[in-house]
């Protein structure tokens, strides 16, 4: 795959993930957040399962099957995934698609900060100003209209912490196991089963509600979770890291666009400034640390 083709694949991923916020908001009209999350990720499991099975066969033929400790790690990832997805879903009951898209993306500057706090990894200098910028953008987007942000915004902000923890650990586990689809399928399964278990204990599931939420659940599960994740894996194998960082960050922009077109979301001037500030900081914190390596990479690739 050429670099330009890989970039188009990643752009499609950003569009899919941005549009999925609309499906998540629409799905709340028929089912609870845990029901939506559980079924969504079980659908994703079903789609990714054949790829995971193929990886399992390859690892078995090499005598490199995952260890029991790896299974525990996948289960932990599933719990983090559930917490991130469920809190985000709860927040979308009382916030807009636009706010949810931009506030979820706060996980980007949180990843290096949590790596510093938990793993002792020194963050790049760009993390500090971009983190402050994201805080300012968050206030402009959700808090400037009153003394406190909306309750839904707070739920989504809380979800970004678990998305960041998930991103922080999923790469380490996938690198050790060398089977990204197996890791993805396992964590999707844990997330889906725990989500449905929680839904059975705390939510009322009705046939009419399921019918009402069916299309949003199918879109979020099949298109966003399964196809979006798979396309991301394929695209990032061939795209430059800086390209991927910028293109995938456009998820927030597409969430705002679809929220405007399909949900009637509108932003005042301060909200627009907040969105622009958050998006700028997200791009900067991903691209700036890659800048010193860019000249050497271009010489190696002959460009």
mmCIF file of C-alpha atoms in Angstrom:
data_model
loop_
_atom_site.group_PDB
_atom_site.id
_atom_site.type_symbol
_atom_site.label_atom_id
_atom_site.label_comp_id
_atom_site.label_asym_id
_atom_site.label_seq_id
_atom_site.Cartn_x
_atom_site.Cartn_y
_atom_site.Cartn_z
ATOM 1 C CA UNK A 1 0.000 0.000 0.000
ATOM 2 C CA UNK A 2 1.309 3.440 -0.947
ATOM 3 C CA UNK A 3 1.634 6.186 1.629
ATOM 4 C CA UNK A 4 -1.154 8.193 -0.042
ATOM 5 C CA UNK A 5 -3.457 5.147 0.009
ATOM 6 C CA UNK A 6 -2.712 4.513 3.672
ATOM 7 C CA UNK A 7 -3.534 8.144 4.449
ATOM 8 C CA UNK A 8 -6.897 7.754 2.710
ATOM 9 C CA UNK A 9 -7.602 4.651 4.807
ATOM 10 C CA UNK A 10 -6.841 6.571 7.997
ATOM 11 C CA UNK A 11 -9.009 9.459 6.836
ATOM 12 C CA UNK A 12 -11.864 6.976 6.401
ATOM 13 C CA UNK A 13 -11.223 5.767 9.959
ATOM 14 C CA UNK A 14 -11.460 9.337 11.262
ATOM 15 C CA UNK A 15 -14.767 9.802 9.416
ATOM 16 C CA UNK A 16 -16.124 6.514 10.808
ATOM 17 C CA UNK A 17 -15.135 7.288 14.377
ATOM 18 C CA UNK A 18 -16.465 10.844 14.145
ATOM 19 C CA UNK A 19 -19.809 9.664 12.764
ATOM 20 C CA UNK A 20 -20.067 6.993 15.456
ATOM 21 C CA UNK A 21 -20.724 9.708 18.051
ATOM 22 C CA UNK A 22 -24.049 10.370 16.326
ATOM 23 C CA UNK A 23 -24.938 6.664 16.469
ATOM 24 C CA UNK A 24 -24.015 6.594 20.151
ATOM 25 C CA UNK A 25 -26.252 9.569 20.885
ATOM 26 C CA UNK A 26 -29.160 8.150 18.865
ATOM 27 C CA UNK A 27 -28.853 4.738 20.525
ATOM 28 C CA UNK A 28 -29.576 6.212 23.938
ATOM 29 C CA UNK A 29 -33.200 6.739 22.908
ATOM 30 C CA UNK A 30 -33.890 3.000 23.164
ATOM 31 C CA UNK A 31 -31.388 1.359 25.521
ATOM 32 C CA UNK A 32 -29.157 2.211 28.453
ATOM 33 C CA UNK A 33 -25.455 3.028 28.130
ATOM 34 C CA UNK A 34 -24.222 -0.366 29.369
ATOM 35 C CA UNK A 35 -26.585 -2.254 27.065
ATOM 36 C CA UNK A 36 -25.437 -0.202 24.095
ATOM 37 C CA UNK A 37 -21.768 -0.661 25.005
ATOM 38 C CA UNK A 38 -22.060 -4.393 25.663
ATOM 39 C CA UNK A 39 -23.848 -5.291 22.428
ATOM 40 C CA UNK A 40 -21.682 -2.912 20.409
ATOM 41 C CA UNK A 41 -18.443 -4.558 21.475
ATOM 42 C CA UNK A 42 -19.789 -8.095 21.149
ATOM 43 C CA UNK A 43 -20.636 -7.286 17.541
ATOM 44 C CA UNK A 44 -17.093 -6.020 17.111
ATOM 45 C CA UNK A 45 -15.837 -9.275 18.615
ATOM 46 C CA UNK A 46 -17.769 -11.319 16.060
ATOM 47 C CA UNK A 47 -16.277 -9.378 13.148
ATOM 48 C CA UNK A 48 -12.660 -9.441 14.381
ATOM 49 C CA UNK A 49 -12.818 -13.093 15.586
ATOM 50 C CA UNK A 50 -11.768 -14.686 12.228
ATOM 51 C CA UNK A 51 -8.661 -12.485 12.095
ATOM 52 C CA UNK A 52 -7.881 -13.306 15.730
ATOM 53 C CA UNK A 53 -8.301 -17.046 15.029
ATOM 54 C CA UNK A 54 -5.861 -16.791 12.122
ATOM 55 C CA UNK A 55 -3.294 -15.097 14.363
ATOM 56 C CA UNK A 56 -3.816 -17.790 17.014
ATOM 57 C CA UNK A 57 -3.066 -20.501 14.446
ATOM 58 C CA UNK A 58 0.085 -18.702 13.331
ATOM 59 C CA UNK A 59 1.307 -18.310 16.911
ATOM 60 C CA UNK A 60 0.498 -21.972 17.622
ATOM 61 C CA UNK A 61 2.505 -23.131 14.614
ATOM 62 C CA UNK A 62 5.483 -21.154 15.930
ATOM 63 C CA UNK A 63 5.048 -22.397 19.497
ATOM 64 C CA UNK A 64 4.471 -18.849 20.675
ATOM 65 C CA UNK A 65 0.986 -18.960 22.152
ATOM 66 C CA UNK A 66 0.176 -16.195 24.669
ATOM 67 C CA UNK A 67 0.874 -17.005 28.315
ATOM 68 C CA UNK A 68 -1.761 -16.963 31.102
ATOM 69 C CA UNK A 69 -0.378 -13.617 32.218
ATOM 70 C CA UNK A 70 -1.087 -12.226 28.766
ATOM 71 C CA UNK A 71 -4.716 -13.331 29.063
ATOM 72 C CA UNK A 72 -4.930 -11.415 32.348
ATOM 73 C CA UNK A 73 -3.486 -8.367 30.618
ATOM 74 C CA UNK A 74 -6.110 -8.603 27.857
ATOM 75 C CA UNK A 75 -8.822 -8.839 30.524
ATOM 76 C CA UNK A 76 -7.512 -5.659 32.180
ATOM 77 C CA UNK A 77 -7.588 -3.921 28.809
ATOM 78 C CA UNK A 78 -11.202 -5.036 28.420
ATOM 79 C CA UNK A 79 -12.099 -3.486 31.781
ATOM 80 C CA UNK A 80 -10.397 -0.195 30.851
ATOM 81 C CA UNK A 81 -12.185 -0.258 27.509
ATOM 82 C CA UNK A 82 -15.520 -0.787 29.252
ATOM 83 C CA UNK A 83 -14.933 2.070 31.684
ATOM 84 C CA UNK A 84 -13.922 4.453 28.900
ATOM 85 C CA UNK A 85 -16.778 3.487 26.584
ATOM 86 C CA UNK A 86 -19.465 3.310 29.294
ATOM 87 C CA UNK A 87 -18.586 6.651 30.913
ATOM 88 C CA UNK A 88 -18.516 8.264 27.481
ATOM 89 C CA UNK A 89 -21.881 6.718 26.684
ATOM 90 C CA UNK A 90 -23.381 7.953 29.964
ATOM 91 C CA UNK A 91 -22.076 11.433 29.239
ATOM 92 C CA UNK A 92 -23.687 11.493 25.819
ATOM 93 C CA UNK A 93 -27.112 11.349 27.448
ATOM 94 C CA UNK A 94 -26.711 14.985 28.518
ATOM 95 C CA UNK A 95 -24.058 16.511 26.250
ATOM 96 C CA UNK A 96 -23.767 17.166 22.538
ATOM 97 C CA UNK A 97 -22.009 15.078 19.901
ATOM 98 C CA UNK A 98 -19.591 17.961 19.298
ATOM 99 C CA UNK A 99 -18.612 18.288 22.946
ATOM 100 C CA UNK A 100 -18.244 14.523 23.331
ATOM 101 C CA UNK A 101 -15.936 14.306 20.321
ATOM 102 C CA UNK A 102 -13.569 17.007 21.468
ATOM 103 C CA UNK A 103 -13.628 16.136 25.177
ATOM 104 C CA UNK A 104 -12.932 12.451 24.505
ATOM 105 C CA UNK A 105 -9.828 13.500 22.585
ATOM 106 C CA UNK A 106 -8.343 14.835 25.821
ATOM 107 C CA UNK A 107 -6.866 11.339 26.192
ATOM 108 C CA UNK A 108 -4.116 12.355 23.725
ATOM 109 C CA UNK A 109 -2.183 14.704 26.057
ATOM 110 C CA UNK A 110 -3.145 12.520 29.034
ATOM 111 C CA UNK A 111 -1.239 9.503 27.674
ATOM 112 C CA UNK A 112 2.283 10.974 28.109
ATOM 113 C CA UNK A 113 1.289 12.504 31.442
ATOM 114 C CA UNK A 114 0.078 9.157 32.783
ATOM 115 C CA UNK A 115 3.165 7.438 31.353
ATOM 116 C CA UNK A 116 5.242 9.860 33.413
ATOM 117 C CA UNK A 117 3.194 9.305 36.582
ATOM 118 C CA UNK A 118 2.802 5.518 36.301
ATOM 119 C CA UNK A 119 5.822 4.317 34.312
ATOM 120 C CA UNK A 120 8.323 7.069 35.100
ATOM 121 C CA UNK A 121 8.767 7.916 31.408
ATOM 122 C CA UNK A 122 9.850 11.514 30.914
ATOM 123 C CA UNK A 123 7.348 13.316 28.679
ATOM 124 C CA UNK A 124 8.359 15.534 25.775
ATOM 125 C CA UNK A 125 8.404 19.230 26.652
ATOM 126 C CA UNK A 126 5.425 19.821 24.350
ATOM 127 C CA UNK A 127 3.160 17.887 26.759
ATOM 128 C CA UNK A 128 3.104 20.673 29.342
ATOM 129 C CA UNK A 129 1.926 23.626 27.208
ATOM 130 C CA UNK A 130 -0.484 21.454 25.226
ATOM 131 C CA UNK A 131 -2.012 20.074 28.423
ATOM 132 C CA UNK A 132 -2.622 23.609 29.670
ATOM 133 C CA UNK A 133 -4.032 24.483 26.266
ATOM 134 C CA UNK A 134 -6.412 21.509 26.397
ATOM 135 C CA UNK A 135 -7.624 22.555 29.836
ATOM 136 C CA UNK A 136 -8.278 26.060 28.559
ATOM 137 C CA UNK A 137 -10.038 24.668 25.487
ATOM 138 C CA UNK A 138 -12.174 22.402 27.663
ATOM 139 C CA UNK A 139 -13.252 25.337 29.788
ATOM 140 C CA UNK A 140 -14.131 27.378 26.715
ATOM 141 C CA UNK A 141 -16.034 24.476 25.170
ATOM 142 C CA UNK A 142 -18.040 23.307 28.164
ATOM 143 C CA UNK A 143 -17.543 25.527 31.190
ATOM 144 C CA UNK A 144 -17.608 29.116 30.043
ATOM 145 C CA UNK A 145 -21.411 29.140 29.824
ATOM 146 C CA UNK A 146 -21.685 28.719 33.588
ATOM 147 C CA UNK A 147 -19.787 28.172 36.792
ATOM 148 C CA UNK A 148 -19.451 24.434 36.152
ATOM 149 C CA UNK A 149 -19.394 22.266 33.025
ATOM 150 C CA UNK A 150 -22.496 20.286 32.130
ATOM 151 C CA UNK A 151 -22.829 16.922 33.886
ATOM 152 C CA UNK A 152 -22.512 15.087 30.572
ATOM 153 C CA UNK A 153 -19.252 16.890 29.824
ATOM 154 C CA UNK A 154 -17.837 15.745 33.174
ATOM 155 C CA UNK A 155 -18.691 12.109 32.405
ATOM 156 C CA UNK A 156 -16.953 12.357 29.027
ATOM 157 C CA UNK A 157 -13.896 14.035 30.577
ATOM 158 C CA UNK A 158 -13.734 11.166 33.105
ATOM 159 C CA UNK A 159 -13.908 8.662 30.248
ATOM 160 C CA UNK A 160 -10.843 10.243 28.630
ATOM 161 C CA UNK A 161 -8.746 9.134 31.629
ATOM 162 C CA UNK A 162 -9.619 5.485 31.003
ATOM 163 C CA UNK A 163 -9.140 5.879 27.234
ATOM 164 C CA UNK A 164 -5.666 7.222 28.018
ATOM 165 C CA UNK A 165 -4.874 4.310 30.350
ATOM 166 C CA UNK A 166 -6.104 1.905 27.685
ATOM 167 C CA UNK A 167 -3.880 3.480 25.010
ATOM 168 C CA UNK A 168 -0.945 3.457 27.412
ATOM 169 C CA UNK A 169 -1.107 -0.280 28.063
ATOM 170 C CA UNK A 170 -2.591 -1.739 24.880
ATOM 171 C CA UNK A 171 0.534 -0.991 22.851
ATOM 172 C CA UNK A 172 2.808 -2.649 25.398
ATOM 173 C CA UNK A 173 0.710 -5.819 25.497
ATOM 174 C CA UNK A 174 0.188 -6.017 21.732
ATOM 175 C CA UNK A 175 3.923 -5.610 21.185
ATOM 176 C CA UNK A 176 4.723 -8.482 23.557
ATOM 177 C CA UNK A 177 2.116 -10.823 22.098
ATOM 178 C CA UNK A 178 2.682 -9.655 18.475
ATOM 179 C CA UNK A 179 -0.966 -10.418 17.638
ATOM 180 C CA UNK A 180 -2.989 -7.177 17.467
ATOM 181 C CA UNK A 181 -6.222 -8.815 16.302
ATOM 182 C CA UNK A 182 -6.060 -11.410 19.063
ATOM 183 C CA UNK A 183 -5.592 -8.664 21.644
ATOM 184 C CA UNK A 184 -8.401 -6.617 20.100
ATOM 185 C CA UNK A 185 -10.823 -9.544 19.985
ATOM 186 C CA UNK A 186 -10.075 -10.529 23.579
ATOM 187 C CA UNK A 187 -10.566 -7.049 24.991
ATOM 188 C CA UNK A 188 -13.725 -6.527 22.927
ATOM 189 C CA UNK A 189 -15.123 -9.789 24.326
ATOM 190 C CA UNK A 190 -14.358 -8.867 27.951
ATOM 191 C CA UNK A 191 -15.780 -5.371 27.476
ATOM 192 C CA UNK A 192 -18.944 -6.677 25.818
ATOM 193 C CA UNK A 193 -19.654 -9.406 28.368
ATOM 194 C CA UNK A 194 -19.041 -7.148 31.379
ATOM 195 C CA UNK A 195 -21.150 -4.423 29.772
ATOM 196 C CA UNK A 196 -24.102 -6.756 29.302
ATOM 197 C CA UNK A 197 -23.669 -8.143 32.820
ATOM 198 C CA UNK A 198 -23.820 -4.618 34.236
ATOM 199 C CA UNK A 199 -26.795 -3.822 32.031
ATOM 200 C CA UNK A 200 -28.668 -6.881 33.308
ATOM 201 C CA UNK A 201 -28.133 -5.727 36.882
ATOM 202 C CA UNK A 202 -28.845 -2.000 36.495
ATOM 203 C CA UNK A 203 -30.829 -1.358 33.306
ATOM 204 C CA UNK A 204 -34.180 -2.366 31.858
ATOM 205 C CA UNK A 205 -33.921 -3.968 28.425
ATOM 206 C CA UNK A 206 -37.103 -4.089 26.346
ATOM 207 C CA UNK A 207 -37.861 -5.460 22.887
ATOM 208 C CA UNK A 208 -39.198 -2.100 21.713
ATOM 209 C CA UNK A 209 -36.106 -0.316 22.991
ATOM 210 C CA UNK A 210 -33.836 -2.791 21.220
ATOM 211 C CA UNK A 211 -35.708 -2.288 17.958
ATOM 212 C CA UNK A 212 -35.367 1.473 18.320
ATOM 213 C CA UNK A 213 -31.622 1.282 19.007
ATOM 214 C CA UNK A 214 -30.836 -1.536 16.550
ATOM 215 C CA UNK A 215 -29.385 0.519 13.693
ATOM 216 C CA UNK A 216 -27.195 2.753 15.917
ATOM 217 C CA UNK A 217 -25.880 -0.339 17.752
ATOM 218 C CA UNK A 218 -25.086 -2.147 14.497
ATOM 219 C CA UNK A 219 -23.335 0.911 13.078
ATOM 220 C CA UNK A 220 -21.304 1.522 16.233
ATOM 221 C CA UNK A 221 -20.402 -2.155 16.628
ATOM 222 C CA UNK A 222 -19.741 -3.295 13.083
ATOM 223 C CA UNK A 223 -18.585 -0.098 11.403
ATOM 224 C CA UNK A 224 -16.903 1.799 14.254
ATOM 225 C CA UNK A 225 -15.475 -0.970 16.451
ATOM 226 C CA UNK A 226 -14.702 -3.741 13.956
ATOM 227 C CA UNK A 227 -14.118 -2.020 10.616
ATOM 228 C CA UNK A 228 -12.663 1.160 12.123
ATOM 229 C CA UNK A 229 -10.166 -0.700 14.278
ATOM 230 C CA UNK A 230 -9.138 -3.069 11.481
ATOM 231 C CA UNK A 231 -8.673 -0.231 9.005
ATOM 232 C CA UNK A 232 -6.586 1.663 11.557
ATOM 233 C CA UNK A 233 -4.265 -1.331 11.983
ATOM 234 C CA UNK A 234 -3.878 -1.687 8.202
ATOM 235 C CA UNK A 235 -3.399 2.019 7.543
ATOM 236 C CA UNK A 236 -0.839 2.598 10.280
ATOM 237 C CA UNK A 237 1.345 -0.208 8.914
ATOM 238 C CA UNK A 238 2.066 1.916 5.834
ATOM 239 C CA UNK A 239 1.463 5.537 6.884
ATOM 240 C CA UNK A 240 4.078 7.804 8.415
ATOM 241 C CA UNK A 241 3.565 8.365 12.145
ATOM 242 C CA UNK A 242 3.129 12.121 11.695
ATOM 243 C CA UNK A 243 0.523 11.552 8.966
ATOM 244 C CA UNK A 244 -1.431 9.150 11.173
ATOM 245 C CA UNK A 245 -1.344 11.528 14.143
ATOM 246 C CA UNK A 246 -2.802 14.428 12.203
ATOM 247 C CA UNK A 247 -5.357 12.441 10.210
ATOM 248 C CA UNK A 248 -6.759 10.447 13.140
ATOM 249 C CA UNK A 249 -7.032 13.647 15.181
ATOM 250 C CA UNK A 250 -9.562 14.799 12.590
ATOM 251 C CA UNK A 251 -12.018 12.429 14.309
ATOM 252 C CA UNK A 252 -12.965 15.348 16.549
ATOM 253 C CA UNK A 253 -13.653 17.596 13.571
ATOM 254 C CA UNK A 254 -15.840 14.967 11.898
ATOM 255 C CA UNK A 255 -17.737 14.452 15.166
ATOM 256 C CA UNK A 256 -18.515 18.182 15.183
ATOM 257 C CA UNK A 257 -19.457 18.112 11.484
ATOM 258 C CA UNK A 258 -21.832 15.166 11.835
ATOM 259 C CA UNK A 259 -23.243 16.673 15.030
ATOM 260 C CA UNK A 260 -23.953 19.879 13.094
ATOM 261 C CA UNK A 261 -25.497 18.135 10.074
ATOM 262 C CA UNK A 262 -27.466 15.352 11.760
ATOM 263 C CA UNK A 263 -28.077 16.454 15.352
ATOM 264 C CA UNK A 264 -28.411 20.218 14.990
ATOM 265 C CA UNK A 265 -25.439 20.958 17.281
ATOM 266 C CA UNK A 266 -24.432 24.608 17.366
ATOM 267 C CA UNK A 267 -21.445 26.269 19.018
ATOM 268 C CA UNK A 268 -21.097 29.835 20.197
ATOM 269 C CA UNK A 269 -17.898 31.798 19.591
ATOM 270 C CA UNK A 270 -16.193 30.595 22.779
ATOM 271 C CA UNK A 271 -17.058 26.972 21.962
ATOM 272 C CA UNK A 272 -15.514 27.304 18.520
ATOM 273 C CA UNK A 273 -12.345 28.768 20.014
ATOM 274 C CA UNK A 274 -12.249 25.938 22.559
ATOM 275 C CA UNK A 275 -12.597 23.277 19.848
ATOM 276 C CA UNK A 276 -9.866 24.892 17.765
ATOM 277 C CA UNK A 277 -7.558 25.106 20.783
ATOM 278 C CA UNK A 278 -8.094 21.454 21.768
ATOM 279 C CA UNK A 279 -7.549 20.230 18.196
ATOM 280 C CA UNK A 280 -4.388 22.327 17.812
ATOM 281 C CA UNK A 281 -2.936 20.973 21.054
ATOM 282 C CA UNK A 282 -3.816 17.391 20.092
ATOM 283 C CA UNK A 283 -1.983 17.695 16.779
ATOM 284 C CA UNK A 284 1.017 19.484 18.314
ATOM 285 C CA UNK A 285 1.526 16.961 21.125
ATOM 286 C CA UNK A 286 1.607 14.110 18.589
ATOM 287 C CA UNK A 287 3.634 15.727 15.804
ATOM 288 C CA UNK A 288 6.267 17.838 17.599
ATOM 289 C CA UNK A 289 8.014 14.869 19.308
ATOM 290 C CA UNK A 290 8.362 13.247 15.865
ATOM 291 C CA UNK A 291 10.032 16.264 14.235
ATOM 292 C CA UNK A 292 13.708 15.442 15.061
ATOM 293 C CA UNK A 293 13.328 11.986 13.503
ATOM 294 C CA UNK A 294 11.726 13.257 10.305
ATOM 295 C CA UNK A 295 14.894 14.249 8.338
ATOM 296 C CA UNK A 296 16.601 10.924 9.047
ATOM 297 C CA UNK A 297 13.476 9.018 8.072
ATOM 298 C CA UNK A 298 13.187 10.893 4.786
ATOM 299 C CA UNK A 299 16.826 10.182 3.916
ATOM 300 C CA UNK A 300 16.334 6.502 4.666
ATOM 301 C CA UNK A 301 13.212 6.320 2.492
ATOM 302 C CA UNK A 302 14.942 8.164 -0.337
ATOM 303 C CA UNK A 303 12.533 11.104 -0.426
#
